[in-house]
mmCIF file with all atom_site columns, C-alpha atoms in Angstrom:
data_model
loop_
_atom_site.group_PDB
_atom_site.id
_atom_site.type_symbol
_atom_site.label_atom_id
_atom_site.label_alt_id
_atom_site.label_comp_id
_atom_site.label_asym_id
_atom_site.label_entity_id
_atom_site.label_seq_id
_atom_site.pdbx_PDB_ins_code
_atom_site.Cartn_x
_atom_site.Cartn_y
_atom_site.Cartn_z
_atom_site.occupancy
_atom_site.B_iso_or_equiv
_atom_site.pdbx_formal_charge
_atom_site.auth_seq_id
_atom_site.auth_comp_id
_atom_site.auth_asym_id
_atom_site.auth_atom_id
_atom_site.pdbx_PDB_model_num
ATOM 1   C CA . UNK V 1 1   ? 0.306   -22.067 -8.196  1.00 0.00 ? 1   UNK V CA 1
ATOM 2   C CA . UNK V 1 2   ? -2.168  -19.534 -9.290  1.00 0.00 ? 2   UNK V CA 1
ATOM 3   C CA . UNK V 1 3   ? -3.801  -20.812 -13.000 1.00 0.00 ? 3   UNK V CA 1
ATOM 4   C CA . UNK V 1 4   ? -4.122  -18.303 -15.573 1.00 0.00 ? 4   UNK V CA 1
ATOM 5   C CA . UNK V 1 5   ? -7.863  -18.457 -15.648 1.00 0.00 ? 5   UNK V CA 1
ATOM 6   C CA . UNK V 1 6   ? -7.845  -17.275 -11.802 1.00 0.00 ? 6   UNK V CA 1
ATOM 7   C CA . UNK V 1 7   ? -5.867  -14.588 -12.187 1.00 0.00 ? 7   UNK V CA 1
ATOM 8   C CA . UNK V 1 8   ? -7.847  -13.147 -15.181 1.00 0.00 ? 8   UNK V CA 1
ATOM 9   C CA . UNK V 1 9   ? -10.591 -13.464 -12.784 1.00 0.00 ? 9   UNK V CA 1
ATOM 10  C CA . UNK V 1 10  ? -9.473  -11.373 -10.212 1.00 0.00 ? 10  UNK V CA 1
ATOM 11  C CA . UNK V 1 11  ? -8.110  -8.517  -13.102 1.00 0.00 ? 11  UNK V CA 1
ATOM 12  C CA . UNK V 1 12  ? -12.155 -8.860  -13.695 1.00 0.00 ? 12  UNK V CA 1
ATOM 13  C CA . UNK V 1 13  ? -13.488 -8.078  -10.226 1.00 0.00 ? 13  UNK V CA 1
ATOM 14  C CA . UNK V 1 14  ? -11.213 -5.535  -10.239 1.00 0.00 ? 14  UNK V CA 1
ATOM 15  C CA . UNK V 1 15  ? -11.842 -4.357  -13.660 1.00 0.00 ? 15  UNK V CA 1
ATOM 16  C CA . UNK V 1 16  ? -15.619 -4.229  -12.857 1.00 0.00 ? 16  UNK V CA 1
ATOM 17  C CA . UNK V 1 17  ? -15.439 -2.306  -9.262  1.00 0.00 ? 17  UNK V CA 1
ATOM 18  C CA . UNK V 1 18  ? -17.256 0.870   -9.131  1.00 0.00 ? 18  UNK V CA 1
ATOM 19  C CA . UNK V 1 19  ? -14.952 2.556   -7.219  1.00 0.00 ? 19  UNK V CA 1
ATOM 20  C CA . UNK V 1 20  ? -11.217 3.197   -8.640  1.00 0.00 ? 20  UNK V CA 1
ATOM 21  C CA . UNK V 1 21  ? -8.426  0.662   -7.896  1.00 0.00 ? 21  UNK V CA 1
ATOM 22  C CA . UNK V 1 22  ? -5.056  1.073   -8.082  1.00 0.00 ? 22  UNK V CA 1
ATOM 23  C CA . UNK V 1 23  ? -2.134  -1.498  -7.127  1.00 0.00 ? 23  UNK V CA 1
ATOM 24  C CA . UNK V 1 24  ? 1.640   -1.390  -8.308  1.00 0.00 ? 24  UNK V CA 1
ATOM 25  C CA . UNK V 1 25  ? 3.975   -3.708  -9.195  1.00 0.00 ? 25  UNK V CA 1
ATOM 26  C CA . UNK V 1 26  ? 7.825   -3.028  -9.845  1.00 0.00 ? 26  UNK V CA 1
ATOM 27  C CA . UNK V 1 27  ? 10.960  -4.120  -12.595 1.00 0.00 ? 27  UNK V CA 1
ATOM 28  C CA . UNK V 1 28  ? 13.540  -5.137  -10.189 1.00 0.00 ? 28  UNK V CA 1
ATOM 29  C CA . UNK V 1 29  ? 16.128  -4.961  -13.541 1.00 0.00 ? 29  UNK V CA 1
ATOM 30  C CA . UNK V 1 30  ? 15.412  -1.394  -14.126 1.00 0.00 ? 30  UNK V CA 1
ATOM 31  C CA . UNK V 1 31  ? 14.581  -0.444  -10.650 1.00 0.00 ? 31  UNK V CA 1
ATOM 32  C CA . UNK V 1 32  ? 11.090  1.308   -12.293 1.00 0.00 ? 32  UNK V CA 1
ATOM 33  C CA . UNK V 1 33  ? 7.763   0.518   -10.646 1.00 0.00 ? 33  UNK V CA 1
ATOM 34  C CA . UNK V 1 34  ? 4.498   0.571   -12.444 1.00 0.00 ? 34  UNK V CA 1
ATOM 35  C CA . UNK V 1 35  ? 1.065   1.328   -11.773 1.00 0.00 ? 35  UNK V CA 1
ATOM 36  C CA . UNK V 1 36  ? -2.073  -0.497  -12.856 1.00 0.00 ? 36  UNK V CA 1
ATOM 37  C CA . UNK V 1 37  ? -5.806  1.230   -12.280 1.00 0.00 ? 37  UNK V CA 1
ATOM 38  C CA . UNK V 1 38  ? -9.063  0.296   -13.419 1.00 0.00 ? 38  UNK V CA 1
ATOM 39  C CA . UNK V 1 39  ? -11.465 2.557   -15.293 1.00 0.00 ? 39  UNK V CA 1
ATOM 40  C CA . UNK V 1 40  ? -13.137 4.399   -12.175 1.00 0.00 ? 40  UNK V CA 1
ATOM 41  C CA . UNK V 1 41  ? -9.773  5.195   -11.227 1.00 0.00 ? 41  UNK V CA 1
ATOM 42  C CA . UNK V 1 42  ? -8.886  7.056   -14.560 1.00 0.00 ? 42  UNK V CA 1
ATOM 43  C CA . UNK V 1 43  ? -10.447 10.223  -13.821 1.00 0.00 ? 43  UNK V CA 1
ATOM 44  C CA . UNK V 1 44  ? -9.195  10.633  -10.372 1.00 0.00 ? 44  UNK V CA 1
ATOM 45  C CA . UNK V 1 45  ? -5.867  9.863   -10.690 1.00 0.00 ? 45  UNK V CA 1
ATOM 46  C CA . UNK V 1 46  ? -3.560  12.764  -10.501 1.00 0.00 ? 46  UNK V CA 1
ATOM 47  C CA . UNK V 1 47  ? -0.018  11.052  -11.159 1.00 0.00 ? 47  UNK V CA 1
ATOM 48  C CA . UNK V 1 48  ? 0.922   8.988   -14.401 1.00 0.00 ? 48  UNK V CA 1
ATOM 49  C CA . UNK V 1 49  ? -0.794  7.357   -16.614 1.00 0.00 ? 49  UNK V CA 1
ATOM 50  C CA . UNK V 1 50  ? -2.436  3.947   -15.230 1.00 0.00 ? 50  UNK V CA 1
ATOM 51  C CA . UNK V 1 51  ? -1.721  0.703   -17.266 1.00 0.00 ? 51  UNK V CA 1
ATOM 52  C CA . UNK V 1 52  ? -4.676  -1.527  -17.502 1.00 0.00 ? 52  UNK V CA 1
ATOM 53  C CA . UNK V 1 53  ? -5.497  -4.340  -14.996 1.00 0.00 ? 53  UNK V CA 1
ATOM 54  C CA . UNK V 1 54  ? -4.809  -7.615  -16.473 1.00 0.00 ? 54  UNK V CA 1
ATOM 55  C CA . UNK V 1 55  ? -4.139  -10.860 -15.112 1.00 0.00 ? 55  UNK V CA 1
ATOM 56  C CA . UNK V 1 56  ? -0.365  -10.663 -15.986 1.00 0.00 ? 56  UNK V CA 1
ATOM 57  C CA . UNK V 1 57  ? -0.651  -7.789  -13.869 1.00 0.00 ? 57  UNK V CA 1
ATOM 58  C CA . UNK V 1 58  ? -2.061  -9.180  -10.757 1.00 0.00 ? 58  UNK V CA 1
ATOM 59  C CA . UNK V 1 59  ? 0.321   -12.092 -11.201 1.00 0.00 ? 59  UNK V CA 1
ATOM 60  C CA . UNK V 1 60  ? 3.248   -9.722  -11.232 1.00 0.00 ? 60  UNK V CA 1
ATOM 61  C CA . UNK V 1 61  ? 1.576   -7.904  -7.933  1.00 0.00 ? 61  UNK V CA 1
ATOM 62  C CA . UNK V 1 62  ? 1.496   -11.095 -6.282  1.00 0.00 ? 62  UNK V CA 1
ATOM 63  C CA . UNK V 1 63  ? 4.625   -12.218 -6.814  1.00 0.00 ? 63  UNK V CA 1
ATOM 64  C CA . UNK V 1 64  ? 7.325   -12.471 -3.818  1.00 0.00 ? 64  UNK V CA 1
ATOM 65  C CA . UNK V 1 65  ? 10.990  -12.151 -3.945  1.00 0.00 ? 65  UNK V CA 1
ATOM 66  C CA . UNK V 1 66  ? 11.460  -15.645 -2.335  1.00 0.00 ? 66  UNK V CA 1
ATOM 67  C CA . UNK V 1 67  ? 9.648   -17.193 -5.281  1.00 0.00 ? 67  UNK V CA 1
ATOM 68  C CA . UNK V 1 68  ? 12.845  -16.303 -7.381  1.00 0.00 ? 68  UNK V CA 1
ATOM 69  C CA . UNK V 1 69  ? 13.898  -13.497 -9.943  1.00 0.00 ? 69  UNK V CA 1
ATOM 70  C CA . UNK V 1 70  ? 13.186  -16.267 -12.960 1.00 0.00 ? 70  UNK V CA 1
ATOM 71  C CA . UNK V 1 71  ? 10.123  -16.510 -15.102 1.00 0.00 ? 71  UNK V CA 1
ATOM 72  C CA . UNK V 1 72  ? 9.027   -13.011 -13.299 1.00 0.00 ? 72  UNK V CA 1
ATOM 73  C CA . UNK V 1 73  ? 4.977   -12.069 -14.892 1.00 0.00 ? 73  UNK V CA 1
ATOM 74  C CA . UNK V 1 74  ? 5.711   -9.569  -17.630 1.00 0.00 ? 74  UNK V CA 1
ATOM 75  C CA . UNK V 1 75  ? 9.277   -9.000  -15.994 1.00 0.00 ? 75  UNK V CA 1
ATOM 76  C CA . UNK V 1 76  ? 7.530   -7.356  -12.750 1.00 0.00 ? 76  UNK V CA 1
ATOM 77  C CA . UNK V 1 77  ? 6.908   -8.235  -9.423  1.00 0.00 ? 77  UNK V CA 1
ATOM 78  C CA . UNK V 1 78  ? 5.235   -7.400  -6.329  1.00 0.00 ? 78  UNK V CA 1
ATOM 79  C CA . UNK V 1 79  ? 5.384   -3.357  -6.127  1.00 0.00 ? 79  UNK V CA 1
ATOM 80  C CA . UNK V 1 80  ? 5.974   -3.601  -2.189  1.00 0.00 ? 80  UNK V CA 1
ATOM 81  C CA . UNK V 1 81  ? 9.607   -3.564  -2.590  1.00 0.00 ? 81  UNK V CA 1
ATOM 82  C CA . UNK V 1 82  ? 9.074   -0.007  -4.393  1.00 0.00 ? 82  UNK V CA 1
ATOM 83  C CA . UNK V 1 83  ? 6.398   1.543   -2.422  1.00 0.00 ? 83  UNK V CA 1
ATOM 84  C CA . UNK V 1 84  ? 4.464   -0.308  0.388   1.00 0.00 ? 84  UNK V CA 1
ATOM 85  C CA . UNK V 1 85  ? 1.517   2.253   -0.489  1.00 0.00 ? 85  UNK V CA 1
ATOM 86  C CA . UNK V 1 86  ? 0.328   4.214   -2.791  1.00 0.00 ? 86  UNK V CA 1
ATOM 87  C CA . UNK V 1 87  ? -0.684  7.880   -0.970  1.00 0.00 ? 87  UNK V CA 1
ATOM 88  C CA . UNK V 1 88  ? 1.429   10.308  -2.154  1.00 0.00 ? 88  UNK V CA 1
ATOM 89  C CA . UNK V 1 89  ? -0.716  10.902  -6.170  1.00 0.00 ? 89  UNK V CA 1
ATOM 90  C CA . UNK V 1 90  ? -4.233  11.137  -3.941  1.00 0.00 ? 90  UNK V CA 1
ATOM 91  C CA . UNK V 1 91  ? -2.896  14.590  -3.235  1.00 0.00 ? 91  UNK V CA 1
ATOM 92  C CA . UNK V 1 92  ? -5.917  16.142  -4.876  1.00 0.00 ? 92  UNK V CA 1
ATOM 93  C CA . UNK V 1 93  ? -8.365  14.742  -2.335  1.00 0.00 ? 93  UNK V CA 1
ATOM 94  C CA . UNK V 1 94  ? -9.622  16.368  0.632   1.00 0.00 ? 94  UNK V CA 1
ATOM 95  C CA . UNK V 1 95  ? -9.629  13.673  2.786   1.00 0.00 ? 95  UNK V CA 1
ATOM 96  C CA . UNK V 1 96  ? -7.503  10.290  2.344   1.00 0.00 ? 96  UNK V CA 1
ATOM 97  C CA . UNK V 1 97  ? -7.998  7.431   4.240   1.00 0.00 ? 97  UNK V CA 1
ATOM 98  C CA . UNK V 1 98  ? -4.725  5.410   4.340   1.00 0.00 ? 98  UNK V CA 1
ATOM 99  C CA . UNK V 1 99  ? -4.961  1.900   5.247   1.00 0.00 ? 99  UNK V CA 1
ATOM 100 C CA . UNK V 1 100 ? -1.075  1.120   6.489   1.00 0.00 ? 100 UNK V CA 1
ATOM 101 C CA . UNK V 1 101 ? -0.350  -2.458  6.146   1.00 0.00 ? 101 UNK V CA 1
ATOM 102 C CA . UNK V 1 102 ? 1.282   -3.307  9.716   1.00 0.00 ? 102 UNK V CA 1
ATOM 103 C CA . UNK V 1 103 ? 0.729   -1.859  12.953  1.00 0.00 ? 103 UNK V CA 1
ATOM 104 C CA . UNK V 1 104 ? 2.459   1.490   14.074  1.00 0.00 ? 104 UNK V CA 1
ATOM 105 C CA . UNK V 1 105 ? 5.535   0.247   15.689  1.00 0.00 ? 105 UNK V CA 1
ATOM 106 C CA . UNK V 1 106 ? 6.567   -3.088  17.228  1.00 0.00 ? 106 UNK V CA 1
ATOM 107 C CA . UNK V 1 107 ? 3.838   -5.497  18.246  1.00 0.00 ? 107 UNK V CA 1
ATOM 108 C CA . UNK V 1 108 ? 4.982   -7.644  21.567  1.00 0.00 ? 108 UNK V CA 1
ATOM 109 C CA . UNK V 1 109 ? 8.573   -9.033  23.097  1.00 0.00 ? 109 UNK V CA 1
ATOM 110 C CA . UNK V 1 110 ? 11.635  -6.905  21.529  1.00 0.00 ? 110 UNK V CA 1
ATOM 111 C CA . UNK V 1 111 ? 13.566  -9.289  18.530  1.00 0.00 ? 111 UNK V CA 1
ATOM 112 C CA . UNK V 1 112 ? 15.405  -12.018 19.801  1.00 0.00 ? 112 UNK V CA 1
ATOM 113 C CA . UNK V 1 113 ? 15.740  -14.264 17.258  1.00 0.00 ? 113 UNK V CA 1
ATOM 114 C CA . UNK V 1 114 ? 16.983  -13.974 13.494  1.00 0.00 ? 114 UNK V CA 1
ATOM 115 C CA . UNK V 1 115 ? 13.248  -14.510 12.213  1.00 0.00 ? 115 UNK V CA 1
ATOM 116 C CA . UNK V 1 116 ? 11.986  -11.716 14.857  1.00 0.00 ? 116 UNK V CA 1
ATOM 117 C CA . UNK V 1 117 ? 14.757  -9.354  13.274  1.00 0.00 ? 117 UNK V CA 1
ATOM 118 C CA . UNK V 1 118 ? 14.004  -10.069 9.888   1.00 0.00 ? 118 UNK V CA 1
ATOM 119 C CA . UNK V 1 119 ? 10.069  -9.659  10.704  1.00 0.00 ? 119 UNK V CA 1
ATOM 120 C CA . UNK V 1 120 ? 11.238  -5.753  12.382  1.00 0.00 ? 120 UNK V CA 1
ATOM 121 C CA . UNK V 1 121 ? 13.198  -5.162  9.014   1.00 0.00 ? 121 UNK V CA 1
ATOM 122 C CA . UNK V 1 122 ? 10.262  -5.974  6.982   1.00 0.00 ? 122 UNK V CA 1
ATOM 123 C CA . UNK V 1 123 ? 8.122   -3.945  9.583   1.00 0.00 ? 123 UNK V CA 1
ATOM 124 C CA . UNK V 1 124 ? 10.609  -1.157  9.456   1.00 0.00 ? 124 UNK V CA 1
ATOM 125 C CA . UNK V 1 125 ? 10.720  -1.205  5.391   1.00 0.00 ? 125 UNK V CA 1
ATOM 126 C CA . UNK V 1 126 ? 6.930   -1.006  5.199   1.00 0.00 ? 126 UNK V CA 1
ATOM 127 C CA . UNK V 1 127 ? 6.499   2.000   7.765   1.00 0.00 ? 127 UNK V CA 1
ATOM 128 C CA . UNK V 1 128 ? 9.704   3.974   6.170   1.00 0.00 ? 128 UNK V CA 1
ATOM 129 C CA . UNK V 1 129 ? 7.973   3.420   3.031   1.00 0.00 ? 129 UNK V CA 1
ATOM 130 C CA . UNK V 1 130 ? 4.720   4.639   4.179   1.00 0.00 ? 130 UNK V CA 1
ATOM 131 C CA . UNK V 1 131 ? 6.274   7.696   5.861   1.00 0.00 ? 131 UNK V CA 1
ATOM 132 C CA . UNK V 1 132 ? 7.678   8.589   2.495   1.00 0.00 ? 132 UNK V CA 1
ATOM 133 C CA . UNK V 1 133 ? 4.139   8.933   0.764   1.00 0.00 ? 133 UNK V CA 1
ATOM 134 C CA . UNK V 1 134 ? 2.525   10.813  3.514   1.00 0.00 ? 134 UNK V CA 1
ATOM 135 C CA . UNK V 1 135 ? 5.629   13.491  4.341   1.00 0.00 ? 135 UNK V CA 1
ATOM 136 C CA . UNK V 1 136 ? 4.499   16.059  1.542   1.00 0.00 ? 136 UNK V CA 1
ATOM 137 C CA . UNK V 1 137 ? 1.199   15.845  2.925   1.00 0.00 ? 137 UNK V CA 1
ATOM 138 C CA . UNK V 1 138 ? 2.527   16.246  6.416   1.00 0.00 ? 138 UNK V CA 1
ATOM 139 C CA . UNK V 1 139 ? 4.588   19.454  5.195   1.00 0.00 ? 139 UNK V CA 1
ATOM 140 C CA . UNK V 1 140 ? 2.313   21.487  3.013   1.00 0.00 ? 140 UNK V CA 1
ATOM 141 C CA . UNK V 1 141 ? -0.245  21.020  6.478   1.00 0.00 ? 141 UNK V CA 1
ATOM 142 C CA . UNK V 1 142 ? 2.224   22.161  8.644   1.00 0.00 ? 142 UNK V CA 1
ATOM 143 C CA . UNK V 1 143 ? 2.860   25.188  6.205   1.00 0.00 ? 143 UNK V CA 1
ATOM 144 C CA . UNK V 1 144 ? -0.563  26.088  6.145   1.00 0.00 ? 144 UNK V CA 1
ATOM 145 C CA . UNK V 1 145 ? -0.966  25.946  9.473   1.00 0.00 ? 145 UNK V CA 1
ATOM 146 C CA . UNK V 1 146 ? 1.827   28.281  10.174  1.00 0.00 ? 146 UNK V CA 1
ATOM 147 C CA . UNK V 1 147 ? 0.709   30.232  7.039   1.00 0.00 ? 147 UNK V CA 1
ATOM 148 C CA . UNK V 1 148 ? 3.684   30.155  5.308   1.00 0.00 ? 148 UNK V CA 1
ATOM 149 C CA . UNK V 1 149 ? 1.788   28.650  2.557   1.00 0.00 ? 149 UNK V CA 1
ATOM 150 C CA . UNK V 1 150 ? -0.994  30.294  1.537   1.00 0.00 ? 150 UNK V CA 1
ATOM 151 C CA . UNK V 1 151 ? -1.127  29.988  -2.272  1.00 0.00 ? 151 UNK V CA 1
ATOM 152 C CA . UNK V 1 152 ? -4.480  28.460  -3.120  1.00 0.00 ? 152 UNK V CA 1
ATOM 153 C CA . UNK V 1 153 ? -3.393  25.790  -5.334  1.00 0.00 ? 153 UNK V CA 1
ATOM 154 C CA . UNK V 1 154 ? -2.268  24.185  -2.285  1.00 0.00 ? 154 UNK V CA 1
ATOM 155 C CA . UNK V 1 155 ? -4.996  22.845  0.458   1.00 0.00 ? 155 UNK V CA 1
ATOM 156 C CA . UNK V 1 156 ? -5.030  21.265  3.825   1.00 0.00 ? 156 UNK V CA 1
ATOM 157 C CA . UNK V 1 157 ? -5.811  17.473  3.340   1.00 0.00 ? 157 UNK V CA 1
ATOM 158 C CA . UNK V 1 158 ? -6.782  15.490  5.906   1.00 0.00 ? 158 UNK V CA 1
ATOM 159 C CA . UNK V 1 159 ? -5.551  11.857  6.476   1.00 0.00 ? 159 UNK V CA 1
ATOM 160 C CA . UNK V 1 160 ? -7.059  9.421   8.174   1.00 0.00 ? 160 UNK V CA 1
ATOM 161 C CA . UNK V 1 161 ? -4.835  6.534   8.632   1.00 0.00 ? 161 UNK V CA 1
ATOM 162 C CA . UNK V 1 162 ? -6.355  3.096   9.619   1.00 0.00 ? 162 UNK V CA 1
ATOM 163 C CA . UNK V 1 163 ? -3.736  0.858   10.994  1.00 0.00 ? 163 UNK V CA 1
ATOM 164 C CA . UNK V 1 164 ? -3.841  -3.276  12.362  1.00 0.00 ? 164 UNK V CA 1
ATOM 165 C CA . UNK V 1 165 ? -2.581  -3.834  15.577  1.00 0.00 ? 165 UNK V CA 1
ATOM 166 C CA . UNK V 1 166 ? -1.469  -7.261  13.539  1.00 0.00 ? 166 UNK V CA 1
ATOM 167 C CA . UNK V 1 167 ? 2.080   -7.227  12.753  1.00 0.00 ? 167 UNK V CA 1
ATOM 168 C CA . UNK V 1 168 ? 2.726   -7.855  9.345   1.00 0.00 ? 168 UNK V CA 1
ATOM 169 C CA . UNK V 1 169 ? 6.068   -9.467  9.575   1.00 0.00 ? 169 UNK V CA 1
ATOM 170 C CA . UNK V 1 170 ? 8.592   -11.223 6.894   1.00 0.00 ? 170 UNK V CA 1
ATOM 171 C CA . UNK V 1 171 ? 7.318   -14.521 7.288   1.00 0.00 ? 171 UNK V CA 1
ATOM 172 C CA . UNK V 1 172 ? 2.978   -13.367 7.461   1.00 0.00 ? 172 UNK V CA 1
ATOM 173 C CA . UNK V 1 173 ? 2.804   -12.983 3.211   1.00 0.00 ? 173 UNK V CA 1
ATOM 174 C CA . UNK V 1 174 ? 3.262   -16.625 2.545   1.00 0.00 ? 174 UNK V CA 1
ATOM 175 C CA . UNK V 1 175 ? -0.355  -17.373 4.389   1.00 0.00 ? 175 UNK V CA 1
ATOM 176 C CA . UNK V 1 176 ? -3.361  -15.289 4.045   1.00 0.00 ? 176 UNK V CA 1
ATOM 177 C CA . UNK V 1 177 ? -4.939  -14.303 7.589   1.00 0.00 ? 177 UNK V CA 1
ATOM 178 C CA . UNK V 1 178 ? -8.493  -13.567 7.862   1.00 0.00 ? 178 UNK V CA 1
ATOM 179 C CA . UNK V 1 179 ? -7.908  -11.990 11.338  1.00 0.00 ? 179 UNK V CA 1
ATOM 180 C CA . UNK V 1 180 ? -5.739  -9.054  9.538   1.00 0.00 ? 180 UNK V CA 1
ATOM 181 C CA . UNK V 1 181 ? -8.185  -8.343  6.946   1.00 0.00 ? 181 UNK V CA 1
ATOM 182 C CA . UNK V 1 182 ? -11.090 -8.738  9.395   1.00 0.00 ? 182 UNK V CA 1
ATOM 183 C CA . UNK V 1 183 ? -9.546  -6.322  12.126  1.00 0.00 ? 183 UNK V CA 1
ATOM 184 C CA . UNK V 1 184 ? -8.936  -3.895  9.161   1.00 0.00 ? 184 UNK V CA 1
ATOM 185 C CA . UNK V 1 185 ? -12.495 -3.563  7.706   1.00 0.00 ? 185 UNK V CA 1
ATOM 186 C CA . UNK V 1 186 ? -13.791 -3.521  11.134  1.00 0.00 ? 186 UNK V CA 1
ATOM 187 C CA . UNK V 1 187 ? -11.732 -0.429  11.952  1.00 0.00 ? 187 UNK V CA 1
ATOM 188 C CA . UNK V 1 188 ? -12.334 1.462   8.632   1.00 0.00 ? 188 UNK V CA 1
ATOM 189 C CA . UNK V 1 189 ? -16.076 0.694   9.071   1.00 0.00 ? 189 UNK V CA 1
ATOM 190 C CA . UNK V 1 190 ? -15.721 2.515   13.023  1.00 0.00 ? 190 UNK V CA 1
ATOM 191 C CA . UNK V 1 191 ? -13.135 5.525   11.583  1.00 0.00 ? 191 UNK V CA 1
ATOM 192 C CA . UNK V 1 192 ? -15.885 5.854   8.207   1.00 0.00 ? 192 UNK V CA 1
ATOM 193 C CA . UNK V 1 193 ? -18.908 6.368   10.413  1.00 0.00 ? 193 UNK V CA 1
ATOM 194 C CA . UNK V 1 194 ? -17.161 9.058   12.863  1.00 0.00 ? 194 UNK V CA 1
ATOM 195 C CA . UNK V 1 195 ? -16.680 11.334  9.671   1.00 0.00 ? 195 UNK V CA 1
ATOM 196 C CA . UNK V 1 196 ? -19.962 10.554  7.930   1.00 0.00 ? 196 UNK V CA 1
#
């Protein structure tokens, strides 16, 4: 639904940012994910090379598993299914602020339904996911703190997660809602001035 002409539009904006930008997108037939940065993020990032932003791209990030496996943009899709966020290569930062993309743990009434299970499984698959990124983080802090880790290559980082209280549940990526992305700013805007 998306013309070409939009989607080279948003690779632009992106493109054009002053800050770096970094979004993934994954090859469900060779189980590989890739990673797509603009030019500010070049010299920051610390993992793999970054492919260019391009419109293909963004199509490819955008695209669902319910739209179907056929006529996938450049034989990728949305890079949620590999990693909900991308933390874990920011490693040579300081301080990190993590935006999680759901709430921590379940928003309102327990599951009682087949679409309130499959809303916790998609809940559940986004925080596991998360967790994953941040555990390294988590460990070489802990063995610093101990100081069982005191070679200086490795540093205490600290993270600063900024999470919705909106969950973010199987059936919430088919409609855009202003609410999430306006709680979201708001909060990063409060937890950005308390360490300014």
């Amino acid at each position: 639904m998306r013309s070409d002409s939009y989607l080279s539009g948003i690779a632009e904006l992106l493109n054009a940012a002053p800050f770096g930008i970094v979004f993934n997108a994954y090859d469900p037939i060779q189980g590989m994910g890739a990673l797509f940065g603009n030019t500010a993020a070049g010299p920051l990032w610390a993992g793999e090379a970054l492919q260019p932003i391009t419109g293909v791209a963004v199509a490819a990030a955008l695209w669902l598993s319910l739209y179907g496996f056929e006529g996938l943009p450049g034989g990728l899709m949305d890079g949620a299914y590999e990693r909900p966020c991308i933390v874990a290569e920011l490693h040579s930062f300081d301080r990190i602020y993590a935006v999680r993309p759901l709430a921590r743990g379940w928003c309102g009434k327990v599951p009682a339904s087949w679409f309130d299970v499959q809303d916790w499984q998609c809940e559940m698959w986004f925080s596991a996911g998360y967790a994953a990124e941040i555990a390294d983080m988590h460990r070489i802090n802990r063995l610093i703190d101990k100081g069982a880790l005191t070679d200086p290559r490795y540093r205490k980082i600290e993270l600063i997660e900024i999470a919705t209280d909106h969950p973010a549940g199987y059936f919430n990526y088919f409609t855009e809602r202003p609410q999430v992305f306006d709680a979201a700013y708001s909060t990063a805007r409060e937890i950005l001035q308390a360490h300014i």
